[in-house]
Amino acid sequence: DFDRAADAFRRSVETDRRHAAGYYKWATMELRRGRAGRARDLLQRGIWGCAGVAKSVEMAKLHRAKGQLEANSTLRGKRRWEKYEDGDLEKAQRWEQDAASARTSFRKALEL
């Protein structure tokens, strides 16, 4: 049951906000539920909360996963924009921001 699992993950990270694996696994579960935005938020919270205290390999996982989410969002947004080419510059800028965020996350993962 996803709801019970989410509650358990929530309690886990409330108990230890520096538990990178808890954020990662919770975000993975949320992504399986189709909640990419929620997963992205959890990964970002994990990155902020675990910086400087979690093992490098755990931080790299968080950054890599966030980068993958941003990259997927970029591809979806770009395809939609190219398909409809409605001239909406705001939409194009949004997927460009997602692409920049993905590159940043991947770069940080590699630096760790």
PDB file of C-alpha atoms in Angstrom:
ATOM      1  CA  ASP A   1       0.000   0.000   0.000  1.00  0.00           C
ATOM      2  CA  PHE A   2       1.601   3.223  -1.227  1.00  0.00           C
ATOM      3  CA  ASP A   3      -0.036   5.416   1.398  1.00  0.00           C
ATOM      4  CA  ARG A   4       1.308   3.361   4.280  1.00  0.00           C
ATOM      5  CA  ALA A   5       4.745   3.234   2.679  1.00  0.00           C
ATOM      6  CA  ALA A   6       4.727   7.016   2.178  1.00  0.00           C
ATOM      7  CA  ASP A   7       3.806   7.461   5.829  1.00  0.00           C
ATOM      8  CA  ALA A   8       6.677   5.192   6.885  1.00  0.00           C
ATOM      9  CA  PHE A   9       9.151   7.115   4.692  1.00  0.00           C
ATOM     10  CA  ARG A  10       7.844  10.420   6.066  1.00  0.00           C
ATOM     11  CA  ARG A  11       8.376   9.239   9.629  1.00  0.00           C
ATOM     12  CA  SER A  12      11.821   7.949   8.694  1.00  0.00           C
ATOM     13  CA  VAL A  13      13.062  11.282   7.369  1.00  0.00           C
ATOM     14  CA  GLU A  14      11.386  13.195  10.192  1.00  0.00           C
ATOM     15  CA  THR A  15      13.329  11.042  12.630  1.00  0.00           C
ATOM     16  CA  ASP A  16      16.609  11.605  10.772  1.00  0.00           C
ATOM     17  CA  ARG A  17      16.459  14.424   8.232  1.00  0.00           C
ATOM     18  CA  ARG A  18      20.000  13.527   7.158  1.00  0.00           C
ATOM     19  CA  HIS A  19      19.050  10.017   5.998  1.00  0.00           C
ATOM     20  CA  ALA A  20      19.722  10.310   2.259  1.00  0.00           C
ATOM     21  CA  ALA A  21      18.550   6.773   1.484  1.00  0.00           C
ATOM     22  CA  GLY A  22      15.151   7.540   2.999  1.00  0.00           C
ATOM     23  CA  TYR A  23      14.618  10.489   0.656  1.00  0.00           C
ATOM     24  CA  TYR A  24      15.888   8.515  -2.331  1.00  0.00           C
ATOM     25  CA  LYS A  25      13.667   5.502  -1.733  1.00  0.00           C
ATOM     26  CA  TRP A  26      10.626   7.656  -0.949  1.00  0.00           C
ATOM     27  CA  ALA A  27      11.161   9.647  -4.162  1.00  0.00           C
ATOM     28  CA  THR A  28      11.497   6.405  -6.120  1.00  0.00           C
ATOM     29  CA  MET A  29       8.194   5.179  -4.728  1.00  0.00           C
ATOM     30  CA  GLU A  30       6.471   8.484  -5.553  1.00  0.00           C
ATOM     31  CA  LEU A  31       7.804   8.307  -9.090  1.00  0.00           C
ATOM     32  CA  ARG A  32       6.302   4.827  -9.455  1.00  0.00           C
ATOM     33  CA  ARG A  33       3.002   6.340  -8.363  1.00  0.00           C
ATOM     34  CA  GLY A  34       3.262   8.818 -11.221  1.00  0.00           C
ATOM     35  CA  ARG A  35       4.112  11.745  -8.965  1.00  0.00           C
ATOM     36  CA  ALA A  36       7.233  13.125 -10.630  1.00  0.00           C
ATOM     37  CA  GLY A  37       6.847  16.576  -9.044  1.00  0.00           C
ATOM     38  CA  ARG A  38       6.592  15.091  -5.563  1.00  0.00           C
ATOM     39  CA  ALA A  39       9.619  12.885  -6.276  1.00  0.00           C
ATOM     40  CA  ARG A  40      11.620  15.910  -7.443  1.00  0.00           C
ATOM     41  CA  ASP A  41      10.692  17.844  -4.303  1.00  0.00           C
ATOM     42  CA  LEU A  42      11.733  14.949  -2.066  1.00  0.00           C
ATOM     43  CA  LEU A  43      15.076  14.604  -3.825  1.00  0.00           C
ATOM     44  CA  GLN A  44      15.688  18.342  -3.436  1.00  0.00           C
ATOM     45  CA  ARG A  45      14.790  18.181   0.275  1.00  0.00           C
ATOM     46  CA  GLY A  46      17.214  15.287   0.632  1.00  0.00           C
ATOM     47  CA  ILE A  47      19.969  17.198  -1.137  1.00  0.00           C
ATOM     48  CA  TRP A  48      19.495  20.204   1.123  1.00  0.00           C
ATOM     49  CA  GLY A  49      19.067  18.213   4.316  1.00  0.00           C
ATOM     50  CA  CYS A  50      21.910  15.769   3.745  1.00  0.00           C
ATOM     51  CA  ALA A  51      24.579  18.063   2.288  1.00  0.00           C
ATOM     52  CA  GLY A  52      27.791  17.770   4.250  1.00  0.00           C
ATOM     53  CA  VAL A  53      26.566  14.908   6.454  1.00  0.00           C
ATOM     54  CA  ALA A  54      25.652  12.001   4.170  1.00  0.00           C
ATOM     55  CA  LYS A  55      28.150   9.760   2.405  1.00  0.00           C
ATOM     56  CA  SER A  56      29.277  10.956  -1.009  1.00  0.00           C
ATOM     57  CA  VAL A  57      27.778   7.937  -2.736  1.00  0.00           C
ATOM     58  CA  GLU A  58      24.367   8.671  -1.179  1.00  0.00           C
ATOM     59  CA  MET A  59      24.523  12.320  -2.219  1.00  0.00           C
ATOM     60  CA  ALA A  60      25.523  11.296  -5.738  1.00  0.00           C
ATOM     61  CA  LYS A  61      22.427   9.067  -5.905  1.00  0.00           C
ATOM     62  CA  LEU A  62      20.196  11.978  -4.931  1.00  0.00           C
ATOM     63  CA  HIS A  63      21.775  14.306  -7.486  1.00  0.00           C
ATOM     64  CA  ARG A  64      21.720  11.681 -10.248  1.00  0.00           C
ATOM     65  CA  ALA A  65      18.065  10.844  -9.622  1.00  0.00           C
ATOM     66  CA  LYS A  66      17.090  14.526  -9.593  1.00  0.00           C
ATOM     67  CA  GLY A  67      19.058  15.061 -12.794  1.00  0.00           C
ATOM     68  CA  GLN A  68      17.253  12.164 -14.441  1.00  0.00           C
ATOM     69  CA  LEU A  69      13.865  13.580 -13.450  1.00  0.00           C
ATOM     70  CA  GLU A  70      14.809  17.001 -14.813  1.00  0.00           C
ATOM     71  CA  ALA A  71      16.169  15.478 -18.034  1.00  0.00           C
ATOM     72  CA  ASN A  72      12.961  13.502 -18.570  1.00  0.00           C
ATOM     73  CA  SER A  73      10.905  16.620 -17.937  1.00  0.00           C
ATOM     74  CA  THR A  74      13.047  18.497 -20.451  1.00  0.00           C
ATOM     75  CA  LEU A  75      12.527  15.882 -23.143  1.00  0.00           C
ATOM     76  CA  ARG A  76       8.774  15.729 -22.592  1.00  0.00           C
ATOM     77  CA  GLY A  77       8.471  19.513 -22.617  1.00  0.00           C
ATOM     78  CA  LYS A  78      10.625  19.913 -25.685  1.00  0.00           C
ATOM     79  CA  ARG A  79       8.668  17.267 -27.609  1.00  0.00           C
ATOM     80  CA  ARG A  80       5.357  18.913 -26.711  1.00  0.00           C
ATOM     81  CA  TRP A  81       6.672  22.326 -27.678  1.00  0.00           C
ATOM     82  CA  GLU A  82       8.069  21.075 -30.986  1.00  0.00           C
ATOM     83  CA  LYS A  83       4.885  19.125 -31.768  1.00  0.00           C
ATOM     84  CA  TYR A  84       2.543  22.034 -31.247  1.00  0.00           C
ATOM     85  CA  GLU A  85       4.954  24.915 -31.939  1.00  0.00           C
ATOM     86  CA  ASP A  86       2.431  27.318 -30.588  1.00  0.00           C
ATOM     87  CA  GLY A  87       5.094  29.969 -30.222  1.00  0.00           C
ATOM     88  CA  ASP A  88       4.745  30.012 -26.457  1.00  0.00           C
ATOM     89  CA  LEU A  89       8.179  31.261 -25.470  1.00  0.00           C
ATOM     90  CA  GLU A  90       7.431  30.712 -21.775  1.00  0.00           C
ATOM     91  CA  LYS A  91       7.063  26.967 -22.354  1.00  0.00           C
ATOM     92  CA  ALA A  92      10.357  26.852 -24.246  1.00  0.00           C
ATOM     93  CA  GLN A  93      12.101  28.714 -21.444  1.00  0.00           C
ATOM     94  CA  ARG A  94      10.646  26.300 -18.889  1.00  0.00           C
ATOM     95  CA  TRP A  95      12.114  23.244 -20.569  1.00  0.00           C
ATOM     96  CA  GLU A  96      15.415  25.055 -21.024  1.00  0.00           C
ATOM     97  CA  GLN A  97      15.459  25.696 -17.263  1.00  0.00           C
ATOM     98  CA  ASP A  98      14.753  22.007 -16.633  1.00  0.00           C
ATOM     99  CA  ALA A  99      17.659  21.116 -18.930  1.00  0.00           C
ATOM    100  CA  ALA A 100      19.982  23.461 -17.039  1.00  0.00           C
ATOM    101  CA  SER A 101      18.832  21.982 -13.736  1.00  0.00           C
ATOM    102  CA  ALA A 102      19.450  18.455 -15.048  1.00  0.00           C
ATOM    103  CA  ARG A 103      22.989  19.376 -16.143  1.00  0.00           C
ATOM    104  CA  THR A 104      23.682  20.897 -12.723  1.00  0.00           C
ATOM    105  CA  SER A 105      22.448  17.803 -10.897  1.00  0.00           C
ATOM    106  CA  PHE A 106      24.446  15.441 -13.094  1.00  0.00           C
ATOM    107  CA  ARG A 107      27.578  17.597 -12.685  1.00  0.00           C
ATOM    108  CA  LYS A 108      27.197  17.577  -8.893  1.00  0.00           C
ATOM    109  CA  ALA A 109      26.716  13.795  -8.903  1.00  0.00           C
ATOM    110  CA  LEU A 110      29.958  13.389 -10.818  1.00  0.00           C
ATOM    111  CA  GLU A 111      31.841  15.730  -8.486  1.00  0.00           C
ATOM    112  CA  LEU A 112      30.978  13.628  -5.430  1.00  0.00           C
TER     113      LEU A 112
END
